[in-house]
Each structure stands twice: as C-alpha cells, then as structure tokens.
PDB file of C-alpha atoms in Angstrom:
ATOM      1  CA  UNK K 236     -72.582 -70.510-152.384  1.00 43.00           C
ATOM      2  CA  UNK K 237     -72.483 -70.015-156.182  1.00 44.00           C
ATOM      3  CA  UNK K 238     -71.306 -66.800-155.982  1.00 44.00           C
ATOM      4  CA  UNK K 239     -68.244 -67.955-153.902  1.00 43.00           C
ATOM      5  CA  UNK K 240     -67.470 -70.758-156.711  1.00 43.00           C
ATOM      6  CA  UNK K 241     -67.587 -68.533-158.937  1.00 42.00           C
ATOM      7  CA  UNK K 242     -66.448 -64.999-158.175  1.00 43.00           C
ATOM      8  CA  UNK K 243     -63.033 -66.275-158.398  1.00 37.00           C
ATOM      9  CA  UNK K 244     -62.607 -67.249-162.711  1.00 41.00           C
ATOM     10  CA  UNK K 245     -65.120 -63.759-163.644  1.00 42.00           C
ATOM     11  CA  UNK K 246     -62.231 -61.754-162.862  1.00 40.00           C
ATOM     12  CA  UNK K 247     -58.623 -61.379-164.072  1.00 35.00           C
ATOM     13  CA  UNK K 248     -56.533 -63.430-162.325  1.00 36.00           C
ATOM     14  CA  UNK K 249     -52.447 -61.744-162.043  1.00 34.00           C
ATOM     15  CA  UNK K 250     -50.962 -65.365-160.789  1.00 34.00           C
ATOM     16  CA  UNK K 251     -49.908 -67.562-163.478  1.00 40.00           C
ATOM     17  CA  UNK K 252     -51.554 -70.800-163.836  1.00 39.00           C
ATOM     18  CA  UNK K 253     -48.945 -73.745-163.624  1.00 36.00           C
ATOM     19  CA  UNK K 254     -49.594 -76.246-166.447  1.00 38.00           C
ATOM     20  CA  UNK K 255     -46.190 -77.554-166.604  1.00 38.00           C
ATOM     21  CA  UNK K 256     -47.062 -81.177-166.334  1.00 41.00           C
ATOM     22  CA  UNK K 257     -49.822 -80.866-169.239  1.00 44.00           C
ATOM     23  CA  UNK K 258     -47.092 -79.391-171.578  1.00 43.00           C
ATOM     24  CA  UNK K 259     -44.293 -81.603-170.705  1.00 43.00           C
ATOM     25  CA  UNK K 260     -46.509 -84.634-171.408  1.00 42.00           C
ATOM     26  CA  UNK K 261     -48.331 -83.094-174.640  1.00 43.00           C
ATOM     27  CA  UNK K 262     -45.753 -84.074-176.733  1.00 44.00           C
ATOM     28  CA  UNK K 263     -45.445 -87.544-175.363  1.00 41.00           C
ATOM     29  CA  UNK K 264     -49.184 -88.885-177.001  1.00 38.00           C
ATOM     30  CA  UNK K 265     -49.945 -89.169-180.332  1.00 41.00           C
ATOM     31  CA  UNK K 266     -53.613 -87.336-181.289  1.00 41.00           C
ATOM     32  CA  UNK K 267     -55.696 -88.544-184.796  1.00 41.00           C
ATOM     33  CA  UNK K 268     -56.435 -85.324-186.986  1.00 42.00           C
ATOM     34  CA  UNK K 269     -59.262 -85.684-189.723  1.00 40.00           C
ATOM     35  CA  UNK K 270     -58.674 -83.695-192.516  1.00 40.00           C
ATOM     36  CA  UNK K 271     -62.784 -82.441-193.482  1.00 43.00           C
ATOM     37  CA  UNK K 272     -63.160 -79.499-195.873  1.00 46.00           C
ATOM     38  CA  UNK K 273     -65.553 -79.298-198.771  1.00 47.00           C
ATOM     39  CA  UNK K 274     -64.243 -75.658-200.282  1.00 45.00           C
ATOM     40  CA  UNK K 275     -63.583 -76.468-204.144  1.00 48.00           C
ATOM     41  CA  UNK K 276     -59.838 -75.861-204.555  1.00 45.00           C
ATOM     42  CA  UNK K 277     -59.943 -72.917-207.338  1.00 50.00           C
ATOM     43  CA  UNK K 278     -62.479 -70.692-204.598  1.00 58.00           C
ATOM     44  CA  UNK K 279     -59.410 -71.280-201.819  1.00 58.00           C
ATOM     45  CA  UNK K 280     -57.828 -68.055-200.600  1.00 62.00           C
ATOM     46  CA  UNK K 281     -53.893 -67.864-199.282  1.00 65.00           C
ATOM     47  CA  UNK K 282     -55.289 -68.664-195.495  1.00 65.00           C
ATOM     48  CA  UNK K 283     -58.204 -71.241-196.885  1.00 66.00           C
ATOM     49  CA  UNK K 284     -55.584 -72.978-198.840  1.00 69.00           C
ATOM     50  CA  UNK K 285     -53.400 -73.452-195.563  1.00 68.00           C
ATOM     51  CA  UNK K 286     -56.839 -74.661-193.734  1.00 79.00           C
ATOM     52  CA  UNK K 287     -57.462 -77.651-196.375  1.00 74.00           C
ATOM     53  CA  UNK K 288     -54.351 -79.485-195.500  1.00 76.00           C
ATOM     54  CA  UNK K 289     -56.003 -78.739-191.585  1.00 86.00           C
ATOM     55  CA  UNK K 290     -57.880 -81.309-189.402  1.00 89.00           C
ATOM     56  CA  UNK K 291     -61.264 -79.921-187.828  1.00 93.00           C
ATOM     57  CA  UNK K 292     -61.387 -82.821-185.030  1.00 91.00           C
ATOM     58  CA  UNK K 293     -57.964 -83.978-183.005  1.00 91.00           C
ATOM     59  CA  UNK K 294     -58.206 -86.457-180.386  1.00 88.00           C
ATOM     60  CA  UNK K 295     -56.302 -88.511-178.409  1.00 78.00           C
ATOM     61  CA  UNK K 296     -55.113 -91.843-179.853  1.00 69.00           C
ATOM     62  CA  UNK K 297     -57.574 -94.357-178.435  1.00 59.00           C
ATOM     63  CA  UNK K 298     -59.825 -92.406-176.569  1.00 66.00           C
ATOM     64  CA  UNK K 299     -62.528 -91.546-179.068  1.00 71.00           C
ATOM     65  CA  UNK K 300     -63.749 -91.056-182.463  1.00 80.00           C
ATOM     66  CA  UNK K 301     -65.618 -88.065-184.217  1.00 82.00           C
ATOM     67  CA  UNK K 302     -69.567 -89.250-184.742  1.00 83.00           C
ATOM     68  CA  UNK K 303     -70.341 -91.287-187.661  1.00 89.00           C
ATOM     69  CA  UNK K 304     -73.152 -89.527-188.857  1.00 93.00           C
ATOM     70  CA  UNK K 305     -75.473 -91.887-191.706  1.00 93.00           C
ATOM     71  CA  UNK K 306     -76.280 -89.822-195.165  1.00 94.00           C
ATOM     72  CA  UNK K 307     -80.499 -89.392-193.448  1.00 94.00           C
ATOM     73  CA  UNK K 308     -78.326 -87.962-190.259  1.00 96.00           C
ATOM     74  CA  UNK K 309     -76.820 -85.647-191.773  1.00 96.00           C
ATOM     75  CA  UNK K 310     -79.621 -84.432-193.832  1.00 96.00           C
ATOM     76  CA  UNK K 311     -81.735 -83.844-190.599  1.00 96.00           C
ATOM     77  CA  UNK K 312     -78.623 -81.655-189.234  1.00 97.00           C
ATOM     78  CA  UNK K 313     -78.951 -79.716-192.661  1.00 96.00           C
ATOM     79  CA  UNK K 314     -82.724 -79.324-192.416  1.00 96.00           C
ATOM     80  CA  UNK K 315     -82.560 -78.382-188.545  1.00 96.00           C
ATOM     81  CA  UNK K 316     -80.105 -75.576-189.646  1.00 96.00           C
ATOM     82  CA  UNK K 317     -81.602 -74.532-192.586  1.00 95.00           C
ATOM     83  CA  UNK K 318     -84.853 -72.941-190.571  1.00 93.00           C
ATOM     84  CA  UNK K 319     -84.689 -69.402-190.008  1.00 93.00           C
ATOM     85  CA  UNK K 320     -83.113 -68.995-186.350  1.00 95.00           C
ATOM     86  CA  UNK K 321     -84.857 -66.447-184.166  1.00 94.00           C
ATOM     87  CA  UNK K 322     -83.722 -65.219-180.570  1.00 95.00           C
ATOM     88  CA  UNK K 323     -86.523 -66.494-178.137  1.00 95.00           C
ATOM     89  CA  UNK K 324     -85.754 -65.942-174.464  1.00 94.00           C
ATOM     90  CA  UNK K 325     -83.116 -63.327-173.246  1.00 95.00           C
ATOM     91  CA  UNK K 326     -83.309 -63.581-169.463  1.00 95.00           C
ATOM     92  CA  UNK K 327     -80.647 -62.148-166.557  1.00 92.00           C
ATOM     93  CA  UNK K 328     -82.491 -64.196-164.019  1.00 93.00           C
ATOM     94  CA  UNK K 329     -81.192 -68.007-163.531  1.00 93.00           C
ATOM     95  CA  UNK K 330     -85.055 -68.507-162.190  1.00 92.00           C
ATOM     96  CA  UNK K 331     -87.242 -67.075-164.975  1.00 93.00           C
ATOM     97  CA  UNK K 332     -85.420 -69.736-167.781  1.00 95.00           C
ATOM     98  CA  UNK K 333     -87.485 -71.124-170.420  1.00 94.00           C
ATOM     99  CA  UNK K 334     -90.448 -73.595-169.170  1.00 94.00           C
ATOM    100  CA  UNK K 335     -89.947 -76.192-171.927  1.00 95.00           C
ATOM    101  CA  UNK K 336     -88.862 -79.877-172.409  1.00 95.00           C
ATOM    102  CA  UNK K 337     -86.271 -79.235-175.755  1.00 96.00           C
ATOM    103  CA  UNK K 338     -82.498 -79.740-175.416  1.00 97.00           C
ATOM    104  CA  UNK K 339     -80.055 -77.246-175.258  1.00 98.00           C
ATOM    105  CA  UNK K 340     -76.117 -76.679-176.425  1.00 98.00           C
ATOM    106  CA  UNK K 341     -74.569 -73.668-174.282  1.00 98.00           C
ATOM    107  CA  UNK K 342     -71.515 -71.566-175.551  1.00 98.00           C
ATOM    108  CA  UNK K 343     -69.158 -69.924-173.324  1.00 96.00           C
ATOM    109  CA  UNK K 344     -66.386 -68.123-173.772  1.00 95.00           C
ATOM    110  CA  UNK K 345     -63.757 -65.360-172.196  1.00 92.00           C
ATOM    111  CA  UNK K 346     -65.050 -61.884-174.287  1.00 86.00           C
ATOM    112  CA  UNK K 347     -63.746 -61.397-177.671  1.00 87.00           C
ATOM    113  CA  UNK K 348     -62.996 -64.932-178.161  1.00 94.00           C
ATOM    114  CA  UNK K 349     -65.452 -64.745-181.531  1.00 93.00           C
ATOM    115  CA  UNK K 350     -68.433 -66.704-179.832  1.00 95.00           C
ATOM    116  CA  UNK K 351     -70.445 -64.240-181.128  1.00 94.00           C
ATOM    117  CA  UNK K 352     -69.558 -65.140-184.666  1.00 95.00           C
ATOM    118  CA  UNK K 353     -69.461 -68.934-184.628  1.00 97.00           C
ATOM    119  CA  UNK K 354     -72.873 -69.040-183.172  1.00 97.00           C
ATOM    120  CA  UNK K 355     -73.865 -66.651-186.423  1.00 96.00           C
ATOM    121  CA  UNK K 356     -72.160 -68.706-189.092  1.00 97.00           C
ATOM    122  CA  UNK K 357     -74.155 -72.076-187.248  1.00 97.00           C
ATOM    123  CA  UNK K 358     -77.357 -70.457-187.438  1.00 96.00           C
ATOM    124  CA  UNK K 359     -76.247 -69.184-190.769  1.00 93.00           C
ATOM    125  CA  UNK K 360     -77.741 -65.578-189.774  1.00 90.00           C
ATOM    126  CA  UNK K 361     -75.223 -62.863-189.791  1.00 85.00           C
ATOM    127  CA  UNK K 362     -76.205 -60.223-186.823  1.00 86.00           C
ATOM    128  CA  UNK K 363     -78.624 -62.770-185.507  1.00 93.00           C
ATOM    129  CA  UNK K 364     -75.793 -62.914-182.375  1.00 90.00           C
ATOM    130  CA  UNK K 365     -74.791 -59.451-181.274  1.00 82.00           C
ATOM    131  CA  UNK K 366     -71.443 -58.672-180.165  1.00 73.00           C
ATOM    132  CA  UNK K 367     -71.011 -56.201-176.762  1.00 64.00           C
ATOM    133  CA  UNK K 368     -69.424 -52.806-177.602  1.00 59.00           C
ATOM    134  CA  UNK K 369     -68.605 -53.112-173.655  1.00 58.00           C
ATOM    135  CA  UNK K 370     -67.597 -56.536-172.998  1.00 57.00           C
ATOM    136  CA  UNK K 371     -68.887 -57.794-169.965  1.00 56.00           C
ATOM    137  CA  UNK K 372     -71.309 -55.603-169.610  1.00 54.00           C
ATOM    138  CA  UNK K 373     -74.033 -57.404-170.484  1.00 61.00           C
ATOM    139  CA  UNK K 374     -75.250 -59.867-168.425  1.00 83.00           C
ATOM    140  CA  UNK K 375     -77.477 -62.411-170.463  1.00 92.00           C
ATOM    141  CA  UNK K 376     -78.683 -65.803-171.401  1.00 95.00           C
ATOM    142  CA  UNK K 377     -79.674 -65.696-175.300  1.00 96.00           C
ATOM    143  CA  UNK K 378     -81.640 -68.466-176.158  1.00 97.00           C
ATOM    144  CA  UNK K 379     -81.937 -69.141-180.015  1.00 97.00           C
ATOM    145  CA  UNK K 380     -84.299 -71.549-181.793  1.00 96.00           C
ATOM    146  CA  UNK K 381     -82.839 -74.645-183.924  1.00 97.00           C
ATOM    147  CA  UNK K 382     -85.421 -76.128-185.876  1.00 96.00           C
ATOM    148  CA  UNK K 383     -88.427 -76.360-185.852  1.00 92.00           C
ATOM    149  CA  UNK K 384     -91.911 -74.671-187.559  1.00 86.00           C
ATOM    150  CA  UNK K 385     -92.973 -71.387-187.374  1.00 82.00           C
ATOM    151  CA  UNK K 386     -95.158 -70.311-184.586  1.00 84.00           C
ATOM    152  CA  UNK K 387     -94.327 -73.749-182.512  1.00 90.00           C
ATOM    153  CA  UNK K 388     -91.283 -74.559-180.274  1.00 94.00           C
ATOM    154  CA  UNK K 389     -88.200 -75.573-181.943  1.00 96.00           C
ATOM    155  CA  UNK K 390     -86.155 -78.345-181.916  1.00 97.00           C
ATOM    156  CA  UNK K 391     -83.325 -77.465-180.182  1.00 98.00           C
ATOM    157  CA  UNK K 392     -81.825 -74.076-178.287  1.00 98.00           C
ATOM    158  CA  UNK K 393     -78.573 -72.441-179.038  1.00 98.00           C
ATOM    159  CA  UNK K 394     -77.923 -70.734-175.788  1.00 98.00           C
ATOM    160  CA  UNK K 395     -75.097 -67.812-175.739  1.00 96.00           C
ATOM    161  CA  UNK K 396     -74.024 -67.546-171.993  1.00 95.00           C
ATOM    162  CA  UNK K 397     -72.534 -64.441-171.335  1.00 92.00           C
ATOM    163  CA  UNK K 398     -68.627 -63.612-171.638  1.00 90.00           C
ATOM    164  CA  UNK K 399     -65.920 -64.143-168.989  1.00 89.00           C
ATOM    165  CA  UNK K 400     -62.935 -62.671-168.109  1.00 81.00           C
ATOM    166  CA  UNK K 401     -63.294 -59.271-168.613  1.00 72.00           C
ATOM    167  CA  UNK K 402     -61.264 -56.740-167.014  1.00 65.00           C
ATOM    168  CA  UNK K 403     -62.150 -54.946-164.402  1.00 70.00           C
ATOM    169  CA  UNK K 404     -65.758 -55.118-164.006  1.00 73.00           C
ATOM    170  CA  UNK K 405     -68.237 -53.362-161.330  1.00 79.00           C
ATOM    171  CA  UNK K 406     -68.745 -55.287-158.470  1.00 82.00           C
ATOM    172  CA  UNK K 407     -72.645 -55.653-159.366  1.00 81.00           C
ATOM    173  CA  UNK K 408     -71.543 -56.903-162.953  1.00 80.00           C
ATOM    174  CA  UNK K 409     -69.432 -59.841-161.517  1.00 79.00           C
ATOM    175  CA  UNK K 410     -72.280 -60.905-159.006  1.00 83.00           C
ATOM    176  CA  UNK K 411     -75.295 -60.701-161.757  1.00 85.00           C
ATOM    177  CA  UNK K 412     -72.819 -62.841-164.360  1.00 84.00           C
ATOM    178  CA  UNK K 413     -71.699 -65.043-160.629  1.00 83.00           C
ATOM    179  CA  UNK K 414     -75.288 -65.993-160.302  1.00 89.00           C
ATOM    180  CA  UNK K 415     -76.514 -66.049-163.749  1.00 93.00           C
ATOM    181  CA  UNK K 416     -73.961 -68.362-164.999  1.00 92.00           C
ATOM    182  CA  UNK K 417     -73.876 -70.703-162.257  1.00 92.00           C
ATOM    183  CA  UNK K 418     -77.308 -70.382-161.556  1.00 95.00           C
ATOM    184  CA  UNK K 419     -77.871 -72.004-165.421  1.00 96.00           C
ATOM    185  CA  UNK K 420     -75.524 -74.736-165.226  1.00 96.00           C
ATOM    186  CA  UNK K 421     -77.064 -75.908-162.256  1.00 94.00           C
ATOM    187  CA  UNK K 422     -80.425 -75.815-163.268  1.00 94.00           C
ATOM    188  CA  UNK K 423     -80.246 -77.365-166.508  1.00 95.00           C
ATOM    189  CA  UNK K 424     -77.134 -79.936-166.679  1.00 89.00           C
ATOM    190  CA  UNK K 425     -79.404 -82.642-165.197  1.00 87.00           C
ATOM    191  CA  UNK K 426     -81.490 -82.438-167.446  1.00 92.00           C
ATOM    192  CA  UNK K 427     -81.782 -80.017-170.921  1.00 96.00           C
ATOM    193  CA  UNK K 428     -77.834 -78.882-171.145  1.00 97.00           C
ATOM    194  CA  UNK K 429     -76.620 -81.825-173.290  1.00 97.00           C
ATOM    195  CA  UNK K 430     -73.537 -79.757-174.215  1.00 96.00           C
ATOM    196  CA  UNK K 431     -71.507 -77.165-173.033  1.00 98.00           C
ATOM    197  CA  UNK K 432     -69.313 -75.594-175.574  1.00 98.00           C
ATOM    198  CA  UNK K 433     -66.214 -73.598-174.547  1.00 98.00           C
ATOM    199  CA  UNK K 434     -64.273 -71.458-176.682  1.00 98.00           C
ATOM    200  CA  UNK K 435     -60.668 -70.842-176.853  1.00 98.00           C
ATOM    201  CA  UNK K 436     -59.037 -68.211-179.533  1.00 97.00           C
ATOM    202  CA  UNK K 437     -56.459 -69.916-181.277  1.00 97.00           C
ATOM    203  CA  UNK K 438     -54.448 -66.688-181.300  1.00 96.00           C
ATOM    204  CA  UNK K 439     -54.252 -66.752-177.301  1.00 94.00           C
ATOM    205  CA  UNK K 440     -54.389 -70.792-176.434  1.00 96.00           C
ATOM    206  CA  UNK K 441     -55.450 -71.687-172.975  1.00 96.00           C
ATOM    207  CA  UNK K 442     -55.455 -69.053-171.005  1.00 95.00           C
ATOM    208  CA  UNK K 443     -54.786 -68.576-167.139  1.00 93.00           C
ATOM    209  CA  UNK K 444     -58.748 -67.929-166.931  1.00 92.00           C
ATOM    210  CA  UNK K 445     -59.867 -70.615-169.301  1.00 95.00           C
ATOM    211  CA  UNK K 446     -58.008 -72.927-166.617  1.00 95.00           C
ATOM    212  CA  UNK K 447     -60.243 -71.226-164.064  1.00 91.00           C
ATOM    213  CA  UNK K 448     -63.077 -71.604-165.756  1.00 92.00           C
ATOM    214  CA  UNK K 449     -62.479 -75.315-166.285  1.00 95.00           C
ATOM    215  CA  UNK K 450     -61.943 -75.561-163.033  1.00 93.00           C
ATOM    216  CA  UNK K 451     -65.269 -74.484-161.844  1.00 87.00           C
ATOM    217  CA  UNK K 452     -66.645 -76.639-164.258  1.00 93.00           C
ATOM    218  CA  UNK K 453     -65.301 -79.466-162.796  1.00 94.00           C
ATOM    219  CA  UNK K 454     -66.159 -78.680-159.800  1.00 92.00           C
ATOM    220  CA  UNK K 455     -69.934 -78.758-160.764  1.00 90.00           C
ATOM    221  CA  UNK K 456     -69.737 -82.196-162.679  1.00 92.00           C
ATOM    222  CA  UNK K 457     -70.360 -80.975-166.217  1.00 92.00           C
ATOM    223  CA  UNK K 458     -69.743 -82.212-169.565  1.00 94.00           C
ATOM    224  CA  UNK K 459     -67.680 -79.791-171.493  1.00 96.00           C
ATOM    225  CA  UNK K 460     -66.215 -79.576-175.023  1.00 97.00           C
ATOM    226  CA  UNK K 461     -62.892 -77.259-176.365  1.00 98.00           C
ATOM    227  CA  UNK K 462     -63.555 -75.666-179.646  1.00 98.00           C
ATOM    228  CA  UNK K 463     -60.737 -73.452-180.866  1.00 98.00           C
ATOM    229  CA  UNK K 464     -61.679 -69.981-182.833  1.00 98.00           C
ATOM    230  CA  UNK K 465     -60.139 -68.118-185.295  1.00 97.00           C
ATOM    231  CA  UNK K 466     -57.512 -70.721-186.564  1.00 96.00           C
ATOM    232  CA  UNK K 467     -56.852 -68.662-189.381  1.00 95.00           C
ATOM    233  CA  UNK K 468     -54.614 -66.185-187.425  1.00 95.00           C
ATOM    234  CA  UNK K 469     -52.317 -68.961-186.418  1.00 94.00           C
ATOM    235  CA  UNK K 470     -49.905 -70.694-187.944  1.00 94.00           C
ATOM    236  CA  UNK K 471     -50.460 -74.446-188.133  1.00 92.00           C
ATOM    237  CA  UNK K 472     -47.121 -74.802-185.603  1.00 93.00           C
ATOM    238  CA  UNK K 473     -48.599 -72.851-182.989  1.00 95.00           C
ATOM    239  CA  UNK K 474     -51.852 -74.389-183.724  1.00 95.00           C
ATOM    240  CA  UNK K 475     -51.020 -77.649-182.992  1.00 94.00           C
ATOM    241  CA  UNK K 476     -48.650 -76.907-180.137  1.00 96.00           C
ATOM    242  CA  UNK K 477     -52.056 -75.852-178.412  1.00 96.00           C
ATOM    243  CA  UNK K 478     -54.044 -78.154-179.326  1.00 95.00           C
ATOM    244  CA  UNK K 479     -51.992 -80.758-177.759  1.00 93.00           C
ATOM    245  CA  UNK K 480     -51.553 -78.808-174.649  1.00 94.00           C
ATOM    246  CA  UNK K 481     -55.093 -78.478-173.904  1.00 95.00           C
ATOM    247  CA  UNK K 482     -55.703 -82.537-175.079  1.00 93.00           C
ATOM    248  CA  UNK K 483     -52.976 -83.688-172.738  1.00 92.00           C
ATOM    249  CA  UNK K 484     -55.076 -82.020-169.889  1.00 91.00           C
ATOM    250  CA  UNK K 485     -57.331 -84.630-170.915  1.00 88.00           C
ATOM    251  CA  UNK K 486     -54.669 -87.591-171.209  1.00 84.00           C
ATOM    252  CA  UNK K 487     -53.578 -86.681-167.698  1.00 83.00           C
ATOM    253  CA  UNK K 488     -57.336 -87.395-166.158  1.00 84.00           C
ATOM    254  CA  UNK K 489     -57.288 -83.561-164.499  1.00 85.00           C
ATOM    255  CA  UNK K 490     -60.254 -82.816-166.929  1.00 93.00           C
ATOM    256  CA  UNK K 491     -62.280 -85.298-166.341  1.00 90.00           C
ATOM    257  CA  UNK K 492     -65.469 -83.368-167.742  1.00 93.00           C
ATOM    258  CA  UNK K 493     -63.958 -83.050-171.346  1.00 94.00           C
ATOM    259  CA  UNK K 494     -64.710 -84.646-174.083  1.00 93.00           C
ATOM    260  CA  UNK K 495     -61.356 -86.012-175.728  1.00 92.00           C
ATOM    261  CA  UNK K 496     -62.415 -84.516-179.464  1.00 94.00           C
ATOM    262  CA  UNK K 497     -61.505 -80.804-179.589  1.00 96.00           C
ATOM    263  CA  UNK K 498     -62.968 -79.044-182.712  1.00 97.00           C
ATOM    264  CA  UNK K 499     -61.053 -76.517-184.619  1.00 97.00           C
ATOM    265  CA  UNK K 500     -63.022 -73.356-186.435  1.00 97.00           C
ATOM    266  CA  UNK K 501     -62.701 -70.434-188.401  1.00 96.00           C
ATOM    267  CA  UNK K 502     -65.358 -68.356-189.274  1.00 95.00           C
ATOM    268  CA  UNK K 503     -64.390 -66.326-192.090  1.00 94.00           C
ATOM    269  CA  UNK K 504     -63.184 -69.269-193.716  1.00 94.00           C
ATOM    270  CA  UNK K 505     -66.252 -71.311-193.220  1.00 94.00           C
ATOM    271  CA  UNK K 506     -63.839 -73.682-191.971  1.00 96.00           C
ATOM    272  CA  UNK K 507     -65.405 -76.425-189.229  1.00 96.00           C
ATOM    273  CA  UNK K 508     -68.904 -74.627-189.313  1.00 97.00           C
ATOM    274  CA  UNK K 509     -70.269 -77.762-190.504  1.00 96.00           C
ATOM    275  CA  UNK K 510     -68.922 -80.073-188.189  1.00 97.00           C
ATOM    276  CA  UNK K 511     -70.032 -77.832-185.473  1.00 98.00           C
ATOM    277  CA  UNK K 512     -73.737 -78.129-186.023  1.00 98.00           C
ATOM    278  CA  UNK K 513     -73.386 -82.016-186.634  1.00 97.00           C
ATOM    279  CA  UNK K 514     -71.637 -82.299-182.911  1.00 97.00           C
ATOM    280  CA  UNK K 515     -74.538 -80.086-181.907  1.00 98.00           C
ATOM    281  CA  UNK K 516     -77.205 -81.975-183.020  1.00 97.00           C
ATOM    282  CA  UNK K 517     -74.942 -85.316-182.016  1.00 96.00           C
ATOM    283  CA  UNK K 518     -75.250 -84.242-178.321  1.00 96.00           C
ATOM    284  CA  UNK K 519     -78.720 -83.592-177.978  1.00 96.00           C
ATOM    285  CA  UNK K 520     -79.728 -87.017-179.191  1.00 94.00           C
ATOM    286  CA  UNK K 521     -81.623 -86.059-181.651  1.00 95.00           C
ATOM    287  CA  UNK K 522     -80.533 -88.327-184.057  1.00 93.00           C
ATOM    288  CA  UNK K 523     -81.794 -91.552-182.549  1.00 83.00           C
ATOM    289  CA  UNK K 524     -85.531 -89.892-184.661  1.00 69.00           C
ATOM    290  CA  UNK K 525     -83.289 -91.027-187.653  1.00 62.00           C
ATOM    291  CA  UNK K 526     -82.995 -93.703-189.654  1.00 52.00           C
ATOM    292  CA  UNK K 527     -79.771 -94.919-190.610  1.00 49.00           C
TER     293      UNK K 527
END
C-alpha cells in the first residue's frame, strides 16, 4: 500500500500543479517577519548585508509565534550542538531502525535542494553530511547524534531521509526510496518523529513535486515544517513572493499538517543556522529539562 502512496511524488511529474487559489489569496494576508541576525556589521559581505535587513521566521498574522526560548534554554540548545556529531545508524531497511527511546527531527528534501549542507552547518561539522554525486541514487536513512556523552546514546537524532524528485530513476531505486521513506514516517510519527523538516530552494519556490510531496504527507497525518534554502541567491522580491505563496497554503486550511512559521536559511551566510537548531530542540521537548 505504501508503495502505491508513494510511487506517485518520487518521480517527475510533467502536469503542472494548479495553485492558483494559494497565489491569488497570498497577497490578501498580512505575515509577521522577525528580523534575527547576530553578524557584526563591519564582517557583512554584499549578500550578508542584504540578509540583515531579512526576517528568519514569517508567519501568518495571528496564527503563531516563533518559541520564546529563556537565556538557560538557549544555553542547553548551544551545549546540545556544541558535542561532536557522529553518524550512528545508516539503514535502507524501514524495519532494522534504531531500537531506542530518543527523539528525532527528519529532513527531507527534492535532491540538490542543499539539505546536505544545512544539516552540516547545524551540526557545525563540515563533510559530516555527504552529498550524492548521483542524486537519487542512494537510498538511506542517516541518523546523526545531537548531544549527548561519548560512548552513551545521545540526546537527540538528526535524521537525513533520502532525496526526492530525481529524474528518471530505475524502477528498483523508486521502490527501495517508496518503502524506505514511507516505511519511516509510519513507524516513527507516533511516537519519536517530533519534526519533519522539508526543504524548499529559494531559487526554485514550491515546486510541482514539493506539492506532491505535501500531499502524501497529508495524507499520512504528519506534522511538517517549510524551511527555505539558499536565500542568498534570491532577491528579497522573489523571496517574499514565495514565501507568501507557500504560507497562504496554510491560511487556506489545504495544509493542515504545517506549521504556520516557515524558517528562512542560508548556509554560506550562516544566516538562520541558529534558529534552526533552537526549533529543533523546541520540537523534541526537550526543553521542559530546563529551567526558565
């Protein structure tokens, strides 16, 4: 059955996804943007300098707000990320998943969408998170360690799902990713997935099989988030112009899984990285150990 629900989002799709009604009311809301960068001005490059006058959350007016996190909260988001990360657990089997009772933040993303990357500048280990020279090829659930001490479990898993939308794959490829993706999701959003992040590239927006894969995801009752990648390519027009498209998805009650912040990031501007690991940590609740 999983393999029919989701066979039809791994590949291509050549028939335009209508999204008319999402556009035409994007620009009918208002959305908050918090303006949150720390670079010191004089260290600001030409793109970093267009990135501070940036917000890293938007949100719909009313919905919701970005966490509050207390001064001791945000310390034990900076200790959890200062360990050394290490890559645990790769499996291709949805069955043979790590036997333990941490929580865990899945990313997903259509290949080349700079997942790889993000992940890297969280764990703040370059290389830690390899990047496919054949994307799509390979068919694996990474499962990296957050936290915790040397030689014992950690505190939390980073898990990098495996790419979608890569062009024409073998027909084994899309039923190993059909049944190791879905296979995941269904196993652990009950209980251990407290997050699943999904990437969009700035430079593309939403894409015909984002929409797909949203769909599947709402068709298997999970909790979802939008992070945007590589903001830096963009200008802040075209930026925002998708950013509201994808939020008024949201408005309109046809995605009912997302949450209403979207995150925006850019890597080689260290832009959003830190907000990233705080929504990370946010989700797992792991912060109720705190004290505020």
């Amino acid at each position: 059955m999983l393999t029919e629900c989701v066979r039809y989002f791994a590949l291509l799709s050549a028939i335009p996804h209508s999204i008319q009604t999402a556009s035409s009311l994007a620009n009918k809301f208002q959305f908050i943007r918090f303006r949150t960068t720390n670079i010191p001005p004089k260290r600001l490059g030409k793109k970093a300098k267009r990135l501070q006058n940036l917000s890293v959350h938007w949100l719909i007016d009313d919905i919701d707000t970005p966490p509050s996190l207390s001064a001791s909260e945000i310390d034990y988001v900076n200790r959890l990320f200062q360990a050394n990360s290490r890559l645990i657990v790769s499996t291709s089997d949805p069955n043979d998943l790590p036997e333990w009772n941490i929580p865990e933040v899945a990313f997903a993303g259509r290949s080349n969408c700079g997942k790889s990357s993000l992940i890297n500048a969280m764990l703040g280990q370059q290389g830690l998170v390899r990047t496919s020279k054949t994307p799509g090829r390979t068919q694996l659930l990474n499962f990296f360690s957050v936290g915790g001490k040397k030689g014992s479990l950690p505190t939390m898993s980073v898990v990098d799902m495996p790419g979608y939308g890569f062009a024409k794959p073998p027909k084994a490829v899309v039923d190993a990713w059909d049944k190791l993706v879905g296979g995941y999701i269904e196993n652990r959003q009950a209980g251990l997935l407290k997050n699943l992040f999904v990437l969009l590239d700035a430079r593309r927006g939403i894409t015909t099989i984002d929409h797909e894969f949203l769909d599947f995801l709402e068709a298997m009752e999970s909790l979802y988030q939008i992070i945007f990648t590589k903001i830096d390519a963009v200008p802040k027009t075209e930026l925002e112009k998708n950013i509201r498209e994808v939020l008024a998805m949201k408005k309109l009650g046809s995605r009912r899984g997302m949450n209403p912040i979207v995150i925006a990031t850019s890597t080689k501007e260290a832009f959003g990285i830190r907000q990233m690991q705080q929504q990370a940590v946010y989700m797992t609740g792991l912060l109720t150990k705190c004290v505020r």
